[in-house]
mmCIF file of C-alpha atoms in Angstrom:
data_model
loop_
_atom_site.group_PDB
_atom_site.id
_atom_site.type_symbol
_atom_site.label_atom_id
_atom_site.label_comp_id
_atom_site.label_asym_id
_atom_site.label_seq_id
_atom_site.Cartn_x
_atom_site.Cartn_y
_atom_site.Cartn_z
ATOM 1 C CA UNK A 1 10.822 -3.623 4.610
ATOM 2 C CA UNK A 2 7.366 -2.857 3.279
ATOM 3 C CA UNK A 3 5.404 -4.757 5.918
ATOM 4 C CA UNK A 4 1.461 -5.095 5.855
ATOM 5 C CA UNK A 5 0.738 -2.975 8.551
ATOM 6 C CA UNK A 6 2.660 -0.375 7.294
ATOM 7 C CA UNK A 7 1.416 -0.026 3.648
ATOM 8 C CA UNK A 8 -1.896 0.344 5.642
ATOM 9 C CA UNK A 9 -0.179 3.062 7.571
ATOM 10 C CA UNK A 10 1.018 4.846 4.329
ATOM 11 C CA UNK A 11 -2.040 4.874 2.548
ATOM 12 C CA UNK A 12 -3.589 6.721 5.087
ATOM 13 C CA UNK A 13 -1.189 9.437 4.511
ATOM 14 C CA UNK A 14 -1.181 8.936 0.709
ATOM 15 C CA UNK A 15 -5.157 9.814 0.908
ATOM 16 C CA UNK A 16 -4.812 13.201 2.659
ATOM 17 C CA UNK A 17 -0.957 14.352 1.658
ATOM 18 C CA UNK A 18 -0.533 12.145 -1.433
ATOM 19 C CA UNK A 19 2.626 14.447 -2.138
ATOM 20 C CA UNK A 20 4.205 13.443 0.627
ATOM 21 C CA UNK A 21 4.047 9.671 0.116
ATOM 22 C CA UNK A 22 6.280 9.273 -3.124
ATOM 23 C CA UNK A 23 6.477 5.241 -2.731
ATOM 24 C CA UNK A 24 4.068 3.254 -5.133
ATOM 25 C CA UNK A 25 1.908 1.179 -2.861
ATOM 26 C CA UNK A 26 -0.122 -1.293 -4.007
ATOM 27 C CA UNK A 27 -3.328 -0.554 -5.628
ATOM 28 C CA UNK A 28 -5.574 -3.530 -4.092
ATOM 29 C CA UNK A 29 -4.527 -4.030 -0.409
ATOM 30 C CA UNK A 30 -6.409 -5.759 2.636
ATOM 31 C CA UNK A 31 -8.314 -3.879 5.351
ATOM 32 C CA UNK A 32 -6.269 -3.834 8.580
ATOM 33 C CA UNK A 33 -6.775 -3.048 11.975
ATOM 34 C CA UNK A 34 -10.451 -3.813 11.483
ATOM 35 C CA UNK A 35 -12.814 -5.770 13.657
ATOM 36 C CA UNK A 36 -14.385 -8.093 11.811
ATOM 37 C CA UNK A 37 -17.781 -8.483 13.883
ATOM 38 C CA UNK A 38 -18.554 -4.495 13.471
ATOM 39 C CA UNK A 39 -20.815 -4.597 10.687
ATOM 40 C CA UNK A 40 -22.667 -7.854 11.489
ATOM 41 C CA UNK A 41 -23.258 -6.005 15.198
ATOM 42 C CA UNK A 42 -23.988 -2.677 13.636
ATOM 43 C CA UNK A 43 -26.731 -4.913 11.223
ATOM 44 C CA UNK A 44 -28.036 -6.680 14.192
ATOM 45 C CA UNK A 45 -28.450 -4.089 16.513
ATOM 46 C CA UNK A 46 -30.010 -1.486 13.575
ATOM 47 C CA UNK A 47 -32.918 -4.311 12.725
ATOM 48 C CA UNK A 48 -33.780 -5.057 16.894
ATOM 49 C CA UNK A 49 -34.330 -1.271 17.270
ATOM 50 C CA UNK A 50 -36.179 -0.782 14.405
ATOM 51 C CA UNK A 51 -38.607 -3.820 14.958
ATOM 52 C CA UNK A 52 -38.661 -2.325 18.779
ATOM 53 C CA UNK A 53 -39.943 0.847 17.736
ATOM 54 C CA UNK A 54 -36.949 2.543 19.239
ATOM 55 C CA UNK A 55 -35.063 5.671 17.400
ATOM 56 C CA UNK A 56 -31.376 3.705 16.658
ATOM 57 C CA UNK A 57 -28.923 4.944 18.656
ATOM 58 C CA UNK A 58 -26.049 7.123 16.333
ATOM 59 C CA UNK A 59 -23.213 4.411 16.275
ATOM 60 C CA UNK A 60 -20.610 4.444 13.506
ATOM 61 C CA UNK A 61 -19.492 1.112 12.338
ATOM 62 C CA UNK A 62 -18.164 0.369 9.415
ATOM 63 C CA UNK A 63 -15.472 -2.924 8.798
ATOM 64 C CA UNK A 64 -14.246 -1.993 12.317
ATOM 65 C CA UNK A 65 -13.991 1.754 11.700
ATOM 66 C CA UNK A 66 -15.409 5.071 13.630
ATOM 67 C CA UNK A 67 -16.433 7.872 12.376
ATOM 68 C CA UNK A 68 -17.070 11.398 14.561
ATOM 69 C CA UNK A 69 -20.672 11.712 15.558
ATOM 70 C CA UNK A 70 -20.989 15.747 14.458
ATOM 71 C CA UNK A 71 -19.392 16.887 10.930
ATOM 72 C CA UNK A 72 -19.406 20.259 10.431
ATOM 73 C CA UNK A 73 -18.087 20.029 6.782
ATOM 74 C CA UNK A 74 -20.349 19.498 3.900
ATOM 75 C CA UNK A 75 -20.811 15.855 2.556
ATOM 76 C CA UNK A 76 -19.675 15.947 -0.754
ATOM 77 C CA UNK A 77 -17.446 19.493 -0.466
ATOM 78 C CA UNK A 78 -14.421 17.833 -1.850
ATOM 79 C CA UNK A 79 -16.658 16.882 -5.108
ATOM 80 C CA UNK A 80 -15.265 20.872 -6.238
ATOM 81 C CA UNK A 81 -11.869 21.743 -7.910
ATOM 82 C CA UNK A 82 -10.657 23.620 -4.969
ATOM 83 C CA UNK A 83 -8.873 27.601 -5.785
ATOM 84 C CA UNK A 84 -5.495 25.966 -5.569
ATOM 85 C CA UNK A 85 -5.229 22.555 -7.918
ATOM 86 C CA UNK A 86 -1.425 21.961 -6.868
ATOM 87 C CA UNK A 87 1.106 22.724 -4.282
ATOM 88 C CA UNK A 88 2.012 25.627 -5.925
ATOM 89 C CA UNK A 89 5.566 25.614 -3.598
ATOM 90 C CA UNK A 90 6.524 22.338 -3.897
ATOM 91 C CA UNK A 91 6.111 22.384 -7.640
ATOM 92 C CA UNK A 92 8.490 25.387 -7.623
ATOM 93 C CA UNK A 93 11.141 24.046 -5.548
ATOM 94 C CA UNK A 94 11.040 20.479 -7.639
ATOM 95 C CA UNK A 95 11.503 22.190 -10.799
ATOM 96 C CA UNK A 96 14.217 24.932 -9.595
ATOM 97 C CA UNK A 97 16.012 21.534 -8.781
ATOM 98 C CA UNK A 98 15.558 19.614 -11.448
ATOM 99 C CA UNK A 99 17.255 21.145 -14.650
ATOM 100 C CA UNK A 100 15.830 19.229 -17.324
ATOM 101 C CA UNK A 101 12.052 19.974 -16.417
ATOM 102 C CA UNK A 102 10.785 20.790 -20.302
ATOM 103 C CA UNK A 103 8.147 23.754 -19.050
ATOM 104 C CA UNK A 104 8.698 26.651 -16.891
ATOM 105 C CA UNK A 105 6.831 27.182 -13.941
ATOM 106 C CA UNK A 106 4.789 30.277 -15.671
ATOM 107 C CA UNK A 107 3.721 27.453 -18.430
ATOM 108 C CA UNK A 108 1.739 25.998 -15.614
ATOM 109 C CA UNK A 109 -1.915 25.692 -16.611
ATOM 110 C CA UNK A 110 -4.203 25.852 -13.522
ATOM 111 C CA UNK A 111 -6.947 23.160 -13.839
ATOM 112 C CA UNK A 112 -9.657 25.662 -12.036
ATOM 113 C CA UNK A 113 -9.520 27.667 -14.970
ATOM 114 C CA UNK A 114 -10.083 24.791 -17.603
ATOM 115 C CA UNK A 115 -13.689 25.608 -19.381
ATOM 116 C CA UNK A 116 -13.335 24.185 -22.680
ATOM 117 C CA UNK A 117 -12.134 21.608 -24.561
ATOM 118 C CA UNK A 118 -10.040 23.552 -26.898
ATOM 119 C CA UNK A 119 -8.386 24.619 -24.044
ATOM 120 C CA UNK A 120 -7.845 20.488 -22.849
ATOM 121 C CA UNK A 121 -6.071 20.061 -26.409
ATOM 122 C CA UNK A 122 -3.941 23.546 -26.211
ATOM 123 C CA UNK A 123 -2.559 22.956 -22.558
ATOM 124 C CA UNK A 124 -2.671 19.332 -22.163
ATOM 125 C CA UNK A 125 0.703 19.468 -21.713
ATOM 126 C CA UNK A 126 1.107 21.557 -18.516
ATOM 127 C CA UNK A 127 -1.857 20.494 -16.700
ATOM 128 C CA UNK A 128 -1.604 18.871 -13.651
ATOM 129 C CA UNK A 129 -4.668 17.220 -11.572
ATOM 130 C CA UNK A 130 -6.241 18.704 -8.576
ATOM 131 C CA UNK A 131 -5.258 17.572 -4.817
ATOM 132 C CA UNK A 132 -8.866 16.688 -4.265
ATOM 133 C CA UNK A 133 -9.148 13.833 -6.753
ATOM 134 C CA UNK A 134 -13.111 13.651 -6.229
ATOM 135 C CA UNK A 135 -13.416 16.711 -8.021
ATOM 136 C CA UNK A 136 -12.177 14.801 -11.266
ATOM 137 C CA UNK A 137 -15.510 12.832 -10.946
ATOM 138 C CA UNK A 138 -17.771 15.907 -12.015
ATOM 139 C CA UNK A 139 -15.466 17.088 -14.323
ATOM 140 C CA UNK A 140 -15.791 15.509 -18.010
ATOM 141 C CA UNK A 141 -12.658 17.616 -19.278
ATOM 142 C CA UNK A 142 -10.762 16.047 -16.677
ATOM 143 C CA UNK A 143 -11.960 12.926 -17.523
ATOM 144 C CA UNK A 144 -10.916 13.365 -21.080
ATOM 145 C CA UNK A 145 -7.472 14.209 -19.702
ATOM 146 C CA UNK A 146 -7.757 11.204 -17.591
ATOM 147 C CA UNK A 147 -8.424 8.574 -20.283
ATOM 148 C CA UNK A 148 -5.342 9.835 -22.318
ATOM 149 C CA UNK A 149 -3.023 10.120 -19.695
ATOM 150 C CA UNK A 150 -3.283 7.002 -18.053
ATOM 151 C CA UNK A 151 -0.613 7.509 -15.136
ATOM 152 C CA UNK A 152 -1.098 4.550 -12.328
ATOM 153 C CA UNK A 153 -0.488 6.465 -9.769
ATOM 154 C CA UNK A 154 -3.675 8.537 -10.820
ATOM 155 C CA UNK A 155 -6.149 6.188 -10.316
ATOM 156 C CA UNK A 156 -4.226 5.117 -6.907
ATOM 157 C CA UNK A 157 -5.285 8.517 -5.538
ATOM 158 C CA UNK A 158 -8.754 8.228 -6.684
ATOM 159 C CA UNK A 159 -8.937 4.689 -5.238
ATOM 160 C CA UNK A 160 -7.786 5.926 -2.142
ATOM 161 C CA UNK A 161 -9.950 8.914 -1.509
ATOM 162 C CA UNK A 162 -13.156 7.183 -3.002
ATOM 163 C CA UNK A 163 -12.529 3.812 -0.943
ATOM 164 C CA UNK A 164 -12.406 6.558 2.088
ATOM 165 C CA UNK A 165 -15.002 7.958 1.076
ATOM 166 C CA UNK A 166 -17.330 4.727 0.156
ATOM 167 C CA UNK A 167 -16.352 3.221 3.436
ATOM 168 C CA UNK A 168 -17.307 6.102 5.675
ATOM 169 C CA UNK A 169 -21.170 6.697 4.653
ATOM 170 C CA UNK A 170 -22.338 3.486 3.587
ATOM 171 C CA UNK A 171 -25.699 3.619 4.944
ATOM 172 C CA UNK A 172 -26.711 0.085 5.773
ATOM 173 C CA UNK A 173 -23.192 0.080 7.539
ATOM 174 C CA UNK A 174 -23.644 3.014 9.652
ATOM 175 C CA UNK A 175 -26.280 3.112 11.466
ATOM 176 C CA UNK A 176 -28.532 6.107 11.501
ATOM 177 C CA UNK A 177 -27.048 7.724 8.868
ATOM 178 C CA UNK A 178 -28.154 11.272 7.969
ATOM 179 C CA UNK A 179 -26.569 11.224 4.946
ATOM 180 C CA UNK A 180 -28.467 9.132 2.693
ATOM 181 C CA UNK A 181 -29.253 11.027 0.027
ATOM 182 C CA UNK A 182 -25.936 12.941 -0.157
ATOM 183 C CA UNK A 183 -24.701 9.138 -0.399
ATOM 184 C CA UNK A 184 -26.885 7.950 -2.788
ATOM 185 C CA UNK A 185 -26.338 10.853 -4.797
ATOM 186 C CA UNK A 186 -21.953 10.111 -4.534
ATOM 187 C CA UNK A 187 -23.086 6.620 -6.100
ATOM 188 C CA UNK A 188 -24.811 7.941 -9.071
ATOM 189 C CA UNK A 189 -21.785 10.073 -9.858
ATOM 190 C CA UNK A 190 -19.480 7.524 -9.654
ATOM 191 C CA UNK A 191 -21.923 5.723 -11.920
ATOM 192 C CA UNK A 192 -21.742 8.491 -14.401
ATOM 193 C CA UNK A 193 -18.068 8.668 -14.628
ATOM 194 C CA UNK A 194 -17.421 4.885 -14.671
ATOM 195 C CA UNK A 195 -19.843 5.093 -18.102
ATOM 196 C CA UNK A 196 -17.948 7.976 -19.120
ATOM 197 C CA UNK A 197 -14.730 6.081 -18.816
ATOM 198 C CA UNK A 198 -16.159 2.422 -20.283
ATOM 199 C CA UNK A 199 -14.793 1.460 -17.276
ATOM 200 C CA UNK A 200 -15.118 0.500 -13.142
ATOM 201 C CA UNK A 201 -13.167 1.827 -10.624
ATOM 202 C CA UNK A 202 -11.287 -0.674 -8.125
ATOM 203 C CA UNK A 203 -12.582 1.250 -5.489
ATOM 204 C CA UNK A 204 -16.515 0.900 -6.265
ATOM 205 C CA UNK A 205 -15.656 -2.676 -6.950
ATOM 206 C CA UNK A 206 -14.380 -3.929 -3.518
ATOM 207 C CA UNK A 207 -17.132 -1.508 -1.702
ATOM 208 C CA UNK A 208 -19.640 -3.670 -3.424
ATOM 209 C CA UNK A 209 -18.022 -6.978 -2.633
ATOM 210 C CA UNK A 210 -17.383 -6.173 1.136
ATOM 211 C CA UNK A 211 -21.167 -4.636 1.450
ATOM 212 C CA UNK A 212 -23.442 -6.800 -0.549
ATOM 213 C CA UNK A 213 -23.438 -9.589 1.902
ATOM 214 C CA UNK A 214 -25.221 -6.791 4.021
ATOM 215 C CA UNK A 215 -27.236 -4.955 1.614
ATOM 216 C CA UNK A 216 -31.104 -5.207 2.114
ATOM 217 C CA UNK A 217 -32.114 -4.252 -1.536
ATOM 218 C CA UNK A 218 -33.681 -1.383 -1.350
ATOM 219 C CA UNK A 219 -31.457 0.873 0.095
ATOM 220 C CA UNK A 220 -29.871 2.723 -3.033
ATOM 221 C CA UNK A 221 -31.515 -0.194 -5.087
ATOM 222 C CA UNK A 222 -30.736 1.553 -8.743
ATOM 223 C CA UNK A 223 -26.814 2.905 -7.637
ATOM 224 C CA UNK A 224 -25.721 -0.361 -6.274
ATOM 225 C CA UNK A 225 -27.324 -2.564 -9.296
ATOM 226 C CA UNK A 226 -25.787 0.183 -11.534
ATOM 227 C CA UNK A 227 -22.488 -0.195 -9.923
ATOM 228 C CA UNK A 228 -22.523 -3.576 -10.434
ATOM 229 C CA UNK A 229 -23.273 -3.583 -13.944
ATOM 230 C CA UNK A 230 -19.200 -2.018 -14.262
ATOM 231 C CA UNK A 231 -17.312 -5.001 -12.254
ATOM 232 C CA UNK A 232 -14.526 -5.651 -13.869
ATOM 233 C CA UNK A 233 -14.456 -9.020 -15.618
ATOM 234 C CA UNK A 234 -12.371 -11.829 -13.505
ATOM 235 C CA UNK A 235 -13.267 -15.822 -12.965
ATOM 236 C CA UNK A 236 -16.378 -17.094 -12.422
ATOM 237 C CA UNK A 237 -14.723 -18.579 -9.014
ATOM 238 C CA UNK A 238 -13.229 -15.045 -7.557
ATOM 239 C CA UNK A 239 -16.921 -13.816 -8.417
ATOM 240 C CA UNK A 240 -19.541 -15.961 -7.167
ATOM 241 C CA UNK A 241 -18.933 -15.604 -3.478
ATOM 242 C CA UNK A 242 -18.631 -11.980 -3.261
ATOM 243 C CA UNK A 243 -21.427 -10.745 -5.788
ATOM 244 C CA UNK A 244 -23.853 -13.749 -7.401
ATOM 245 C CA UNK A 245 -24.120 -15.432 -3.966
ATOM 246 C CA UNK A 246 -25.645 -12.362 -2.239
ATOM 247 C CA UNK A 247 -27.715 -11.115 -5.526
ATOM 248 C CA UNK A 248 -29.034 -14.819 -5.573
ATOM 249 C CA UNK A 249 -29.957 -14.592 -1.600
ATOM 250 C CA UNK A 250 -31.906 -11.306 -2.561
ATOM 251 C CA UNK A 251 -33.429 -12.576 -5.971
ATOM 252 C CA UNK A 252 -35.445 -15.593 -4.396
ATOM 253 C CA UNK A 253 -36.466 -13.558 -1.591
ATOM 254 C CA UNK A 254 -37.724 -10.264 -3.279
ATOM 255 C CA UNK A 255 -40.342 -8.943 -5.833
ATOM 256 C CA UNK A 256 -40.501 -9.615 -9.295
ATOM 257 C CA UNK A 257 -39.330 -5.424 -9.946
ATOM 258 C CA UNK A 258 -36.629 -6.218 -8.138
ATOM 259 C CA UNK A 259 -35.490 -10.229 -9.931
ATOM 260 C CA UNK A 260 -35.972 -8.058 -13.359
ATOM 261 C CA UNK A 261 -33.759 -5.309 -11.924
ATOM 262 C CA UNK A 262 -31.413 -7.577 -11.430
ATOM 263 C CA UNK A 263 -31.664 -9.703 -14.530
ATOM 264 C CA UNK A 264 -31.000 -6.140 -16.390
ATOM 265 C CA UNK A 265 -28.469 -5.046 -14.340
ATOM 266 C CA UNK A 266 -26.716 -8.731 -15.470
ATOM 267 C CA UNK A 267 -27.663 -8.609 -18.893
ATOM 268 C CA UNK A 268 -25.599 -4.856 -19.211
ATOM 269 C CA UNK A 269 -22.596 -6.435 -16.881
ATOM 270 C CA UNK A 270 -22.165 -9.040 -19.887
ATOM 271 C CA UNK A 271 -22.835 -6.248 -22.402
ATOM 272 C CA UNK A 272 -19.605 -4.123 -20.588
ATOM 273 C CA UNK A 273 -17.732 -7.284 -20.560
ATOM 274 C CA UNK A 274 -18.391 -8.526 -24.279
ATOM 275 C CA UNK A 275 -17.717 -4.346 -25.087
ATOM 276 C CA UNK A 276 -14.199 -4.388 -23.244
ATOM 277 C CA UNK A 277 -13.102 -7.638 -24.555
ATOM 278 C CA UNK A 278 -13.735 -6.679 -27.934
ATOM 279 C CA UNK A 279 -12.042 -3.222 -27.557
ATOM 280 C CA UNK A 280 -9.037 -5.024 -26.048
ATOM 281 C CA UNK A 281 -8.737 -7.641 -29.195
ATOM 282 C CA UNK A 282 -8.996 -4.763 -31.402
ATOM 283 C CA UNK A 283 -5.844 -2.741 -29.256
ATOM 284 C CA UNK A 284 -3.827 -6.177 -29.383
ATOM 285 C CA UNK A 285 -4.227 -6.597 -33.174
ATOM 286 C CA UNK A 286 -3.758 -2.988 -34.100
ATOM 287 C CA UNK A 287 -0.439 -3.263 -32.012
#
């Protein structure tokens, strides 16, 4: 049966090989084989060494996760439609077997080569998204070609690769990260596309419930508060703990820049909300 620990198993694999995980797992699933003191100890031990005076020692903790202390590939590489959008040979072999396929494997429209939007409209039928799903992110056509095609098991991938990625270089999780402005930087793209999209990812929204309780701020101040502005609406109850209760901590705390930050950031969260709902009345009348 589909037990717990192995869904967490499988999405591992789904996240590098999706094509070789054809199951649907669930889209929102618990953290496992985490240890649930890392962060506070990473936190802790971050804050005595930097009142000490003493460079932080490189530790990687994140929710009970490690990360290798060298990486010799660039941050944000997979942010690039790579030369080769699909498995070129599995595509082959599906549709040799399959004998109802409507389009030929020359009919095959690589999305490297996609430029314009006339050429979205005129192949939009053959098009296929990239392994790398972060690449969709900087890639408005694809986004297009996102919003009409609304497949599930699309935004699965991107969940999976952007919760990966989210959970790996959070810098007030991992301490002495060099990667702070490459991660800052990842933020404000998701940022863009979630506006592009009128719409927050799943992914983005459980980084910022798990991390908030932690966050100091200032680190990434505008992403995060930007982030937050596209949380999906859900009850007041499900809410509070996870994202008032740590902006209200902050808020009587901080400066007045940062209360009216927040205040703003609010003030477009109910502005996203009021926008959705109204878009989804109009879909259920029109229907």
């Amino acid at each position: 049966g589909m037990q717990s620990h192995l869904q967490a198993l499988l999405s591992l694999y789904k996240l590098f090989c999706p094509e070789q995980v054809t199951i649907t797992l669930p889209g929102k699933m618990k953290t496992y084989f985490k240890n649930s003191e890392g962060p506070w100890k990473a936190a802790i031990t971050a804050v005595r060494q930097r009142n000490q005076g003493i460079s932080p020692l490189s530790q990687a903790v994140f929710l009970g996760t490690s990360q290798p202390q060298s990486r010799k590939r660039k941050w944000n590489a997979q942010l690039v439609i790579p030369a080769s959008s699909a498995n070129t040979n599995h595509l082959q072999e599906d549709r040799e077997k399959n004998w109802l396929y409507l389009y030929s494997s020359n009919e095959y429209f690589p999305v490297e080569q996609l430029q314009t939007f006339p050429q979205l409209l005129q192949n939009i039928h053959c098009l296929e998204f990239p392994s790398q799903m972060g690449s969709v992110l900087t890639n408005p056509l694809l986004l297009h070609y996102m919003n009409c095609v609304k497949d599930e098991s699309i935004y699965l991938r991107l969940y999976y690769w952007m919760g990966q990625r989210l959970q790996e270089e959070c810098t007030w999780c991992v301490v002495d990260n060099p990667y702070e402005e490459e991660f800052r930087s990842f933020l404000e793209t998701a940022y863009k596309a979630e506006c592009f999209l009128q719409g927050g990812f799943s992914a983005c929204e459980e980084f910022l419930y798990k991390t908030l309780p932690l966050w100091d701020g200032i680190c990434c101040r505008s992403e995060i508060l930007k982030l937050v502005s596209w949380i999906p609406l859900g009850s007041f109850s499900d809410i509070k703990p996870y994202l008032f209760d740590p902006l209200a901590q902050l808020f009587f705390t901080s400066s007045i820049y940062f209360k009216c930050s927040v205040l703003e950031t609010l003030k477009e969260l109910l502005q996203n909300w009021l926008n959705c709902d109204v878009i989804q009345m109009d879909l259920e009348i029109s229907s």
